[in-house]
Amino acid sequence: MIKYVNSERRQFANTQVKFNDLPDGEPLFLSNRGTPYTYSAFYSNWTTITNHAGIKLNPHKARHWFVTSMLRGIYEQSETAAQIEDKKKQLVGAFQISHGQRSSVKSSSKTRFQGHMIILIGGILR
């Protein structure tokens, strides 16, 4: 997400700030017209993609699947309880970022669907 904000997002944004300087009220995801990427636009794209893939899956279920998969991987790949806890904290940190909390000091009121986008992007890149 940081890479997206610092590079691709800047192509469409009115301001050229980097991730750490992005104001809390500024939307994370933009359309190619520079407007906030809305849930209806996201859901329209989601529906097109899932229909094309021949699957029935709503964003909430995809997010649930992704989290479950990540947790399963944490337990399978960790050797100690401390590693499990550390990786779970990292996963929670990723969710805080996906819900707009870019740091422990800064928080944001980004829309819920942006969390879905981060989870989906993470799942695709995984």
PDB file of C-alpha atoms in Angstrom:
ATOM      1  CA  MET A   1       0.000   0.000   0.000  1.00  0.00           C
ATOM      2  CA  ILE A   2       2.843   2.359   0.802  1.00  0.00           C
ATOM      3  CA  LYS A   3       4.325   1.696  -2.640  1.00  0.00           C
ATOM      4  CA  TYR A   4       0.929   2.422  -4.258  1.00  0.00           C
ATOM      5  CA  VAL A   5       0.503   5.736  -2.382  1.00  0.00           C
ATOM      6  CA  ASN A   6       4.085   6.821  -3.093  1.00  0.00           C
ATOM      7  CA  SER A   7       3.956   5.987  -6.802  1.00  0.00           C
ATOM      8  CA  GLU A   8       0.805   4.969  -8.695  1.00  0.00           C
ATOM      9  CA  ARG A   9      -1.627   7.038  -6.629  1.00  0.00           C
ATOM     10  CA  ARG A  10       0.421  10.167  -7.279  1.00  0.00           C
ATOM     11  CA  GLN A  11      -0.355   9.915 -11.010  1.00  0.00           C
ATOM     12  CA  PHE A  12      -3.996  10.778 -10.298  1.00  0.00           C
ATOM     13  CA  ALA A  13      -3.796  12.827  -7.088  1.00  0.00           C
ATOM     14  CA  ASN A  14      -4.097  16.588  -6.862  1.00  0.00           C
ATOM     15  CA  THR A  15      -1.374  16.605  -4.225  1.00  0.00           C
ATOM     16  CA  GLN A  16       1.913  14.763  -4.558  1.00  0.00           C
ATOM     17  CA  VAL A  17       2.426  13.844  -0.906  1.00  0.00           C
ATOM     18  CA  LYS A  18       3.934  10.567   0.138  1.00  0.00           C
ATOM     19  CA  PHE A  19       2.305   7.975   2.393  1.00  0.00           C
ATOM     20  CA  ASN A  20       3.527   9.354   5.737  1.00  0.00           C
ATOM     21  CA  ASP A  21       2.384  12.875   4.832  1.00  0.00           C
ATOM     22  CA  LEU A  22      -1.024  11.904   3.455  1.00  0.00           C
ATOM     23  CA  PRO A  23      -3.647  13.876   5.429  1.00  0.00           C
ATOM     24  CA  ASP A  24      -6.146  11.813   7.398  1.00  0.00           C
ATOM     25  CA  GLY A  25      -9.090  13.123   5.386  1.00  0.00           C
ATOM     26  CA  GLU A  26      -7.474  12.203   2.068  1.00  0.00           C
ATOM     27  CA  PRO A  27      -8.790   9.006   0.417  1.00  0.00           C
ATOM     28  CA  LEU A  28      -6.218   6.251  -0.063  1.00  0.00           C
ATOM     29  CA  PHE A  29      -7.584   4.891  -3.324  1.00  0.00           C
ATOM     30  CA  LEU A  30      -8.326   7.111  -6.299  1.00  0.00           C
ATOM     31  CA  SER A  31     -10.001   6.536  -9.622  1.00  0.00           C
ATOM     32  CA  ASN A  32      -8.103   7.324 -12.812  1.00  0.00           C
ATOM     33  CA  ARG A  33      -9.911  10.691 -12.720  1.00  0.00           C
ATOM     34  CA  GLY A  34      -8.401  11.505  -9.317  1.00  0.00           C
ATOM     35  CA  THR A  35     -11.700  11.107  -7.458  1.00  0.00           C
ATOM     36  CA  PRO A  36     -12.102   8.835  -4.419  1.00  0.00           C
ATOM     37  CA  TYR A  37     -12.551   5.194  -5.424  1.00  0.00           C
ATOM     38  CA  THR A  38     -16.073   4.461  -4.196  1.00  0.00           C
ATOM     39  CA  TYR A  39     -17.545   1.267  -2.828  1.00  0.00           C
ATOM     40  CA  SER A  40     -19.938   1.054  -5.766  1.00  0.00           C
ATOM     41  CA  ALA A  41     -17.006   1.233  -8.207  1.00  0.00           C
ATOM     42  CA  PHE A  42     -15.131  -1.371  -6.186  1.00  0.00           C
ATOM     43  CA  TYR A  43     -18.157  -3.657  -5.991  1.00  0.00           C
ATOM     44  CA  SER A  44     -18.823  -3.306  -9.718  1.00  0.00           C
ATOM     45  CA  ASN A  45     -15.241  -4.356 -10.459  1.00  0.00           C
ATOM     46  CA  TRP A  46     -15.464  -7.118  -7.868  1.00  0.00           C
ATOM     47  CA  THR A  47     -18.628  -8.496  -9.486  1.00  0.00           C
ATOM     48  CA  THR A  48     -17.069  -8.381 -12.956  1.00  0.00           C
ATOM     49  CA  ILE A  49     -13.962 -10.227 -11.774  1.00  0.00           C
ATOM     50  CA  THR A  50     -15.786 -12.902  -9.781  1.00  0.00           C
ATOM     51  CA  ASN A  51     -18.307 -13.492 -12.581  1.00  0.00           C
ATOM     52  CA  HIS A  52     -15.474 -13.810 -15.082  1.00  0.00           C
ATOM     53  CA  ALA A  53     -13.740 -16.291 -12.754  1.00  0.00           C
ATOM     54  CA  GLY A  54     -16.974 -18.226 -12.346  1.00  0.00           C
ATOM     55  CA  ILE A  55     -17.057 -17.922  -8.569  1.00  0.00           C
ATOM     56  CA  LYS A  56     -19.623 -16.591  -6.149  1.00  0.00           C
ATOM     57  CA  LEU A  57     -17.825 -14.739  -3.408  1.00  0.00           C
ATOM     58  CA  ASN A  58     -18.641 -11.486  -1.684  1.00  0.00           C
ATOM     59  CA  PRO A  59     -15.887  -9.204  -0.319  1.00  0.00           C
ATOM     60  CA  HIS A  60     -16.634 -10.112   3.314  1.00  0.00           C
ATOM     61  CA  LYS A  61     -16.223 -13.830   2.638  1.00  0.00           C
ATOM     62  CA  ALA A  62     -13.017 -13.184   0.683  1.00  0.00           C
ATOM     63  CA  ARG A  63     -11.654 -11.187   3.576  1.00  0.00           C
ATOM     64  CA  HIS A  64     -12.627 -13.932   6.030  1.00  0.00           C
ATOM     65  CA  TRP A  65     -10.934 -16.547   3.819  1.00  0.00           C
ATOM     66  CA  PHE A  66      -7.783 -14.454   3.591  1.00  0.00           C
ATOM     67  CA  VAL A  67      -7.516 -13.913   7.349  1.00  0.00           C
ATOM     68  CA  THR A  68      -8.170 -17.587   8.030  1.00  0.00           C
ATOM     69  CA  SER A  69      -5.481 -18.551   5.512  1.00  0.00           C
ATOM     70  CA  MET A  70      -3.012 -16.123   7.035  1.00  0.00           C
ATOM     71  CA  LEU A  71      -3.640 -17.415  10.548  1.00  0.00           C
ATOM     72  CA  ARG A  72      -3.312 -21.013   9.398  1.00  0.00           C
ATOM     73  CA  GLY A  73       0.020 -20.139   7.771  1.00  0.00           C
ATOM     74  CA  ILE A  74       1.229 -18.425  10.930  1.00  0.00           C
ATOM     75  CA  TYR A  75       0.562 -21.545  13.003  1.00  0.00           C
ATOM     76  CA  GLU A  76       2.053 -23.891  10.381  1.00  0.00           C
ATOM     77  CA  GLN A  77       5.244 -21.891   9.810  1.00  0.00           C
ATOM     78  CA  SER A  78       6.042 -20.716  13.332  1.00  0.00           C
ATOM     79  CA  GLU A  79       8.303 -22.736  15.556  1.00  0.00           C
ATOM     80  CA  THR A  80       7.598 -21.062  18.893  1.00  0.00           C
ATOM     81  CA  ALA A  81       4.706 -19.424  20.689  1.00  0.00           C
ATOM     82  CA  ALA A  82       6.653 -16.153  20.582  1.00  0.00           C
ATOM     83  CA  GLN A  83       6.884 -16.339  16.772  1.00  0.00           C
ATOM     84  CA  ILE A  84       3.148 -17.010  16.572  1.00  0.00           C
ATOM     85  CA  GLU A  85       2.375 -13.965  18.703  1.00  0.00           C
ATOM     86  CA  ASP A  86       4.797 -11.751  16.770  1.00  0.00           C
ATOM     87  CA  LYS A  87       3.304 -12.742  13.410  1.00  0.00           C
ATOM     88  CA  LYS A  88      -0.241 -12.285  14.715  1.00  0.00           C
ATOM     89  CA  LYS A  89       0.690  -8.755  15.850  1.00  0.00           C
ATOM     90  CA  GLN A  90       2.067  -8.061  12.366  1.00  0.00           C
ATOM     91  CA  LEU A  91      -1.196  -9.279  10.852  1.00  0.00           C
ATOM     92  CA  VAL A  92      -3.212  -7.052  13.184  1.00  0.00           C
ATOM     93  CA  GLY A  93      -0.938  -4.151  12.216  1.00  0.00           C
ATOM     94  CA  ALA A  94      -1.717  -4.800   8.562  1.00  0.00           C
ATOM     95  CA  PHE A  95      -5.427  -4.623   9.353  1.00  0.00           C
ATOM     96  CA  GLN A  96      -4.989  -1.368  11.226  1.00  0.00           C
ATOM     97  CA  ILE A  97      -3.298   0.088   8.166  1.00  0.00           C
ATOM     98  CA  SER A  98      -6.045  -1.309   5.940  1.00  0.00           C
ATOM     99  CA  HIS A  99      -8.630   0.451   8.087  1.00  0.00           C
ATOM    100  CA  GLY A 100      -6.816   3.757   7.862  1.00  0.00           C
ATOM    101  CA  GLN A 101      -4.670   3.765  10.998  1.00  0.00           C
ATOM    102  CA  ARG A 102      -1.364   4.541   9.332  1.00  0.00           C
ATOM    103  CA  SER A 103       0.457   4.788  12.652  1.00  0.00           C
ATOM    104  CA  SER A 104      -0.289   4.540  16.330  1.00  0.00           C
ATOM    105  CA  VAL A 105      -0.485   8.335  16.461  1.00  0.00           C
ATOM    106  CA  LYS A 106      -2.376   9.047  13.252  1.00  0.00           C
ATOM    107  CA  SER A 107      -5.772   7.540  12.632  1.00  0.00           C
ATOM    108  CA  SER A 108      -8.077   7.960   9.731  1.00  0.00           C
ATOM    109  CA  SER A 109     -11.713   7.554   8.775  1.00  0.00           C
ATOM    110  CA  LYS A 110     -11.164   5.644   5.545  1.00  0.00           C
ATOM    111  CA  THR A 111     -14.138   3.671   4.316  1.00  0.00           C
ATOM    112  CA  ARG A 112     -14.581  -0.020   5.092  1.00  0.00           C
ATOM    113  CA  PHE A 113     -14.157  -1.143   1.512  1.00  0.00           C
ATOM    114  CA  GLN A 114     -10.579   0.086   1.512  1.00  0.00           C
ATOM    115  CA  GLY A 115      -9.881  -2.631   4.049  1.00  0.00           C
ATOM    116  CA  HIS A 116     -11.282  -5.112   1.565  1.00  0.00           C
ATOM    117  CA  MET A 117      -9.008  -3.701  -1.123  1.00  0.00           C
ATOM    118  CA  ILE A 118      -5.898  -4.118   1.010  1.00  0.00           C
ATOM    119  CA  ILE A 119      -6.827  -7.663   1.925  1.00  0.00           C
ATOM    120  CA  LEU A 120      -7.526  -8.517  -1.693  1.00  0.00           C
ATOM    121  CA  ILE A 121      -4.318  -6.930  -2.898  1.00  0.00           C
ATOM    122  CA  GLY A 122      -2.422  -8.786  -0.204  1.00  0.00           C
ATOM    123  CA  GLY A 123      -4.085 -12.038  -1.200  1.00  0.00           C
ATOM    124  CA  ILE A 124      -3.273 -11.546  -4.852  1.00  0.00           C
ATOM    125  CA  LEU A 125       0.347 -10.652  -4.152  1.00  0.00           C
ATOM    126  CA  ARG A 126       0.796 -13.528  -1.733  1.00  0.00           C
TER     127      ARG A 126
END
